[in-house]
Amino acid sequence: MKGYVDKDLCVACGMCAGACPEGFRMGADGLAEGYQELPEAALDDALQVAEDCPVGAISVR
Ligand code: SF4
């Protein structure tokens, strides 16, 4: 499982990278990105940020 960010929607609030740093980071373009296969222990956090992203930009699959 990995996190994906629709960069056309992301408003760079930073929430996902703060709440689930093992799954998301802020990229060089200033927008969030999923950057690695999610460690098992980070999966719940990743699903939570997907739910909480203010613009619905995150999917986990
Ligand atoms: S929570 Fe959503 S809007 Fe905020 S940085 Fe992450 S992907 Fe972008």
GROMACS .gro file of N, CA, C and O and ligand atoms in nm:
model
  252
    1MET      N    1   0.085  -0.119   0.000
    1MET     CA    2   0.000   0.000   0.000
    1MET      C    3   0.089   0.125   0.000
    1MET      O    4   0.193   0.128   0.062
    2LYS      N    5   0.036   0.226  -0.073
    2LYS     CA    6   0.113   0.349  -0.085
    2LYS      C    7   0.014   0.465  -0.088
    2LYS      O    8  -0.101   0.446  -0.129
    3GLY      N    9   0.058   0.583  -0.043
    3GLY     CA   10  -0.026   0.701  -0.051
    3GLY      C   11  -0.002   0.774  -0.181
    3GLY      O   12   0.112   0.782  -0.229
    4TYR      N   13  -0.110   0.827  -0.238
    4TYR     CA   14  -0.101   0.905  -0.362
    4TYR      C   15  -0.170   1.039  -0.340
    4TYR      O   16  -0.273   1.046  -0.273
    5VAL      N   17  -0.112   1.143  -0.398
    5VAL     CA   18  -0.169   1.278  -0.387
    5VAL      C   19  -0.201   1.330  -0.527
    5VAL      O   20  -0.116   1.328  -0.616
    6ASP      N   21  -0.323   1.377  -0.544
    6ASP     CA   22  -0.362   1.445  -0.667
    6ASP      C   23  -0.313   1.590  -0.654
    6ASP      O   24  -0.373   1.671  -0.583
    7LYS      N   25  -0.203   1.621  -0.721
    7LYS     CA   26  -0.141   1.752  -0.706
    7LYS      C   27  -0.226   1.863  -0.766
    7LYS      O   28  -0.204   1.981  -0.738
    8ASP      N   29  -0.321   1.829  -0.849
    8ASP     CA   30  -0.413   1.931  -0.901
    8ASP      C   31  -0.509   1.979  -0.792
    8ASP      O   32  -0.567   2.087  -0.804
    9LEU      N   33  -0.525   1.900  -0.686
    9LEU     CA   34  -0.616   1.935  -0.577
    9LEU      C   35  -0.544   1.986  -0.454
    9LEU      O   36  -0.596   2.070  -0.380
   10CYS      N   37  -0.424   1.937  -0.428
   10CYS     CA   38  -0.350   1.970  -0.304
   10CYS      C   39  -0.334   2.121  -0.289
   10CYS      O   40  -0.296   2.190  -0.383
   11VAL      N   41  -0.364   2.171  -0.167
   11VAL     CA   42  -0.346   2.313  -0.137
   11VAL      C   43  -0.228   2.337  -0.041
   11VAL      O   44  -0.217   2.443   0.019
   12ALA      N   45  -0.143   2.235  -0.029
   12ALA     CA   46  -0.018   2.249   0.044
   12ALA      C   47  -0.036   2.288   0.191
   12ALA      O   48   0.045   2.363   0.245
   13CYS      N   49  -0.138   2.235   0.255
   13CYS     CA   50  -0.160   2.269   0.396
   13CYS      C   51  -0.059   2.200   0.488
   13CYS      O   52  -0.038   2.242   0.600
   14GLY      N   53  -0.001   2.091   0.442
   14GLY     CA   54   0.102   2.021   0.519
   14GLY      C   55   0.050   1.920   0.619
   14GLY      O   56   0.130   1.853   0.686
   15MET      N   57  -0.081   1.906   0.631
   15MET     CA   58  -0.137   1.817   0.732
   15MET      C   59  -0.090   1.673   0.713
   15MET      O   60  -0.051   1.607   0.809
   16CYS      N   61  -0.095   1.624   0.592
   16CYS     CA   62  -0.064   1.481   0.570
   16CYS      C   63   0.082   1.451   0.606
   16CYS      O   64   0.110   1.350   0.670
   17ALA      N   65   0.172   1.540   0.566
   17ALA     CA   66   0.314   1.517   0.595
   17ALA      C   67   0.340   1.525   0.745
   17ALA      O   68   0.426   1.455   0.797
   18GLY      N   69   0.264   1.611   0.815
   18GLY     CA   70   0.281   1.622   0.959
   18GLY      C   71   0.225   1.503   1.034
   18GLY      O   72   0.286   1.454   1.128
   19ALA      N   73   0.109   1.454   0.989
   19ALA     CA   74   0.040   1.348   1.062
   19ALA      C   75   0.085   1.208   1.020
   19ALA      O   76   0.069   1.113   1.097
   20CYS      N   77   0.142   1.195   0.902
   20CYS     CA   78   0.185   1.064   0.855
   20CYS      C   79   0.316   1.079   0.776
   20CYS      O   80   0.319   1.059   0.655
   21PRO      N   81   0.423   1.115   0.847
   21PRO     CA   82   0.549   1.143   0.777
   21PRO      C   83   0.612   1.021   0.712
   21PRO      O   84   0.697   1.036   0.624
   22GLU      N   85   0.567   0.902   0.751
   22GLU     CA   86   0.623   0.783   0.686
   22GLU      C   87   0.559   0.758   0.550
   22GLU      O   88   0.607   0.675   0.473
   23GLY      N   89   0.448   0.829   0.525
   23GLY     CA   90   0.380   0.807   0.398
   23GLY      C   91   0.383   0.927   0.304
   23GLY      O   92   0.377   0.910   0.183
   24PHE      N   93   0.392   1.045   0.364
   24PHE     CA   94   0.379   1.168   0.284
   24PHE      C   95   0.486   1.268   0.321
   24PHE      O   96   0.529   1.277   0.435
   25ARG      N   97   0.526   1.344   0.222
   25ARG     CA   98   0.621   1.454   0.245
   25ARG      C   99   0.583   1.566   0.148
   25ARG      O  100   0.509   1.546   0.052
   26MET      N  101   0.639   1.686   0.179
   26MET     CA  102   0.618   1.799   0.090
   26MET      C  103   0.729   1.796  -0.014
   26MET      O  104   0.849   1.793   0.020
   27GLY      N  105   0.692   1.794  -0.140
   27GLY     CA  106   0.790   1.782  -0.247
   27GLY      C  107   0.855   1.915  -0.281
   27GLY      O  108   0.819   2.020  -0.228
   28ALA      N  109   0.949   1.910  -0.372
   28ALA     CA  110   1.022   2.030  -0.414
   28ALA      C  111   0.929   2.133  -0.477
   28ALA      O  112   0.958   2.253  -0.477
   29ASP      N  113   0.816   2.089  -0.529
   29ASP     CA  114   0.718   2.181  -0.588
   29ASP      C  115   0.626   2.243  -0.483
   29ASP      O  116   0.535   2.318  -0.516
   30GLY      N  117   0.649   2.209  -0.354
   30GLY     CA  118   0.569   2.266  -0.246
   30GLY      C  119   0.440   2.191  -0.219
   30GLY      O  120   0.367   2.225  -0.125
   31LEU      N  121   0.413   2.090  -0.297
   31LEU     CA  122   0.291   2.011  -0.280
   31LEU      C  123   0.325   1.876  -0.218
   31LEU      O  124   0.438   1.829  -0.226
   32ALA      N  125   0.223   1.815  -0.157
   32ALA     CA  126   0.247   1.687  -0.091
   32ALA      C  127   0.264   1.576  -0.195
   32ALA      O  128   0.215   1.584  -0.308
   33GLU      N  129   0.331   1.469  -0.149
   33GLU     CA  130   0.343   1.351  -0.233
   33GLU      C  131   0.358   1.228  -0.144
   33GLU      O  132   0.412   1.235  -0.034
   34GLY      N  133   0.306   1.116  -0.192
   34GLY     CA  134   0.335   0.989  -0.130
   34GLY      C  135   0.471   0.945  -0.183
   34GLY      O  136   0.497   0.960  -0.302
   35TYR      N  137   0.557   0.897  -0.096
   35TYR     CA  138   0.694   0.877  -0.145
   35TYR      C  139   0.750   0.738  -0.119
   35TYR      O  140   0.861   0.708  -0.162
   36GLN      N  141   0.678   0.655  -0.050
   36GLN     CA  142   0.733   0.520  -0.030
   36GLN      C  143   0.620   0.423   0.004
   36GLN      O  144   0.509   0.464   0.043
   37GLU      N  145   0.648   0.296  -0.010
   37GLU     CA  146   0.555   0.194   0.033
   37GLU      C  147   0.530   0.214   0.182
   37GLU      O  148   0.624   0.237   0.259
   38LEU      N  149   0.403   0.213   0.222
   38LEU     CA  150   0.369   0.243   0.361
   38LEU      C  151   0.412   0.130   0.454
   38LEU      O  152   0.373   0.014   0.433
   39PRO      N  153   0.489   0.162   0.556
   39PRO     CA  154   0.515   0.061   0.659
   39PRO      C  155   0.382   0.022   0.723
   39PRO      O  156   0.291   0.106   0.736
   40GLU      N  157   0.370  -0.102   0.763
   40GLU     CA  158   0.246  -0.153   0.823
   40GLU      C  159   0.198  -0.060   0.936
   40GLU      O  160   0.079  -0.028   0.946
   41ALA      N  161   0.291  -0.014   1.017
   41ALA     CA  162   0.256   0.067   1.134
   41ALA      C  163   0.201   0.204   1.095
   41ALA      O  164   0.140   0.272   1.179
   42ALA      N  165   0.223   0.248   0.971
   42ALA     CA  166   0.178   0.380   0.928
   42ALA      C  167   0.047   0.375   0.850
   42ALA      O  168  -0.007   0.478   0.812
   43LEU      N  169  -0.004   0.255   0.827
   43LEU     CA  170  -0.122   0.241   0.741
   43LEU      C  171  -0.245   0.311   0.799
   43LEU      O  172  -0.316   0.382   0.726
   44ASP      N  173  -0.269   0.295   0.926
   44ASP     CA  174  -0.386   0.360   0.988
   44ASP      C  175  -0.376   0.512   0.977
   44ASP      O  176  -0.475   0.579   0.946
   45ASP      N  177  -0.256   0.566   1.001
   45ASP     CA  178  -0.238   0.711   0.989
   45ASP      C  179  -0.261   0.756   0.846
   45ASP      O  180  -0.320   0.861   0.821
   46ALA      N  181  -0.215   0.677   0.750
   46ALA     CA  182  -0.232   0.714   0.609
   46ALA      C  183  -0.381   0.716   0.572
   46ALA      O  184  -0.427   0.807   0.502
   47LEU      N  185  -0.454   0.618   0.618
   47LEU     CA  186  -0.598   0.613   0.589
   47LEU      C  187  -0.669   0.731   0.655
   47LEU      O  188  -0.763   0.789   0.599
   48GLN      N  189  -0.621   0.768   0.774
   48GLN     CA  190  -0.682   0.882   0.844
   48GLN      C  191  -0.656   1.013   0.770
   48GLN      O  192  -0.748   1.094   0.753
   49VAL      N  193  -0.534   1.036   0.723
   49VAL     CA  194  -0.508   1.162   0.652
   49VAL      C  195  -0.582   1.165   0.518
   49VAL      O  196  -0.623   1.271   0.472
   50ALA      N  197  -0.601   1.046   0.458
   50ALA     CA  198  -0.680   1.043   0.334
   50ALA      C  199  -0.823   1.090   0.362
   50ALA      O  200  -0.885   1.160   0.281
   51GLU      N  201  -0.873   1.054   0.479
   51GLU     CA  202  -1.008   1.096   0.518
   51GLU      C  203  -1.011   1.245   0.554
   51GLU      O  204  -1.108   1.315   0.526
   52ASP      N  205  -0.902   1.292   0.615
   52ASP     CA  206  -0.900   1.427   0.671
   52ASP      C  207  -0.850   1.535   0.575
   52ASP      O  208  -0.869   1.654   0.603
   53CYS      N  209  -0.785   1.499   0.467
   53CYS     CA  210  -0.735   1.600   0.373
   53CYS      C  211  -0.850   1.694   0.334
   53CYS      O  212  -0.956   1.648   0.291
   54PRO      N  213  -0.831   1.824   0.352
   54PRO     CA  214  -0.942   1.919   0.332
   54PRO      C  215  -0.996   1.925   0.189
   54PRO      O  216  -1.107   1.972   0.167
   55VAL      N  217  -0.916   1.877   0.095
   55VAL     CA  218  -0.961   1.883  -0.045
   55VAL      C  219  -0.975   1.745  -0.109
   55VAL      O  220  -0.994   1.733  -0.230
   56GLY      N  221  -0.965   1.641  -0.027
   56GLY     CA  222  -0.985   1.506  -0.080
   56GLY      C  223  -0.883   1.464  -0.184
   56GLY      O  224  -0.915   1.391  -0.278
   57ALA      N  225  -0.759   1.510  -0.166
   57ALA     CA  226  -0.656   1.485  -0.267
   57ALA      C  227  -0.584   1.351  -0.250
   57ALA      O  228  -0.507   1.312  -0.337
   58ILE      N  229  -0.608   1.283  -0.137
   58ILE     CA  230  -0.526   1.166  -0.103
   58ILE      C  231  -0.602   1.037  -0.125
   58ILE      O  232  -0.718   1.023  -0.087
   59SER      N  233  -0.534   0.942  -0.185
   59SER     CA  234  -0.586   0.805  -0.188
   59SER      C  235  -0.476   0.713  -0.139
   59SER      O  236  -0.357   0.743  -0.148
   60VAL      N  237  -0.518   0.601  -0.086
   60VAL     CA  238  -0.425   0.498  -0.037
   60VAL      C  239  -0.466   0.368  -0.104
   60VAL      O  240  -0.580   0.325  -0.094
   61ARG      N  241  -0.371   0.309  -0.174
   61ARG     CA  242  -0.406   0.185  -0.246
   61ARG      C  243  -0.282   0.102  -0.272
   61ARG      O  244  -0.171   0.150  -0.257
   62SF4     S1  245  -0.354   1.716   0.353
   62SF4    FE1  246  -0.425   1.730   0.140
   62SF4     S2  247  -0.416   1.948   0.089
   62SF4    FE2  248  -0.295   1.919   0.274
   62SF4     S3  249  -0.083   1.891   0.199
   62SF4    FE3  250  -0.176   1.687   0.221
   62SF4     S4  251  -0.261   1.638   0.017
   62SF4    FE4  252  -0.222   1.858   0.024
   0.00000   0.00000   0.00000
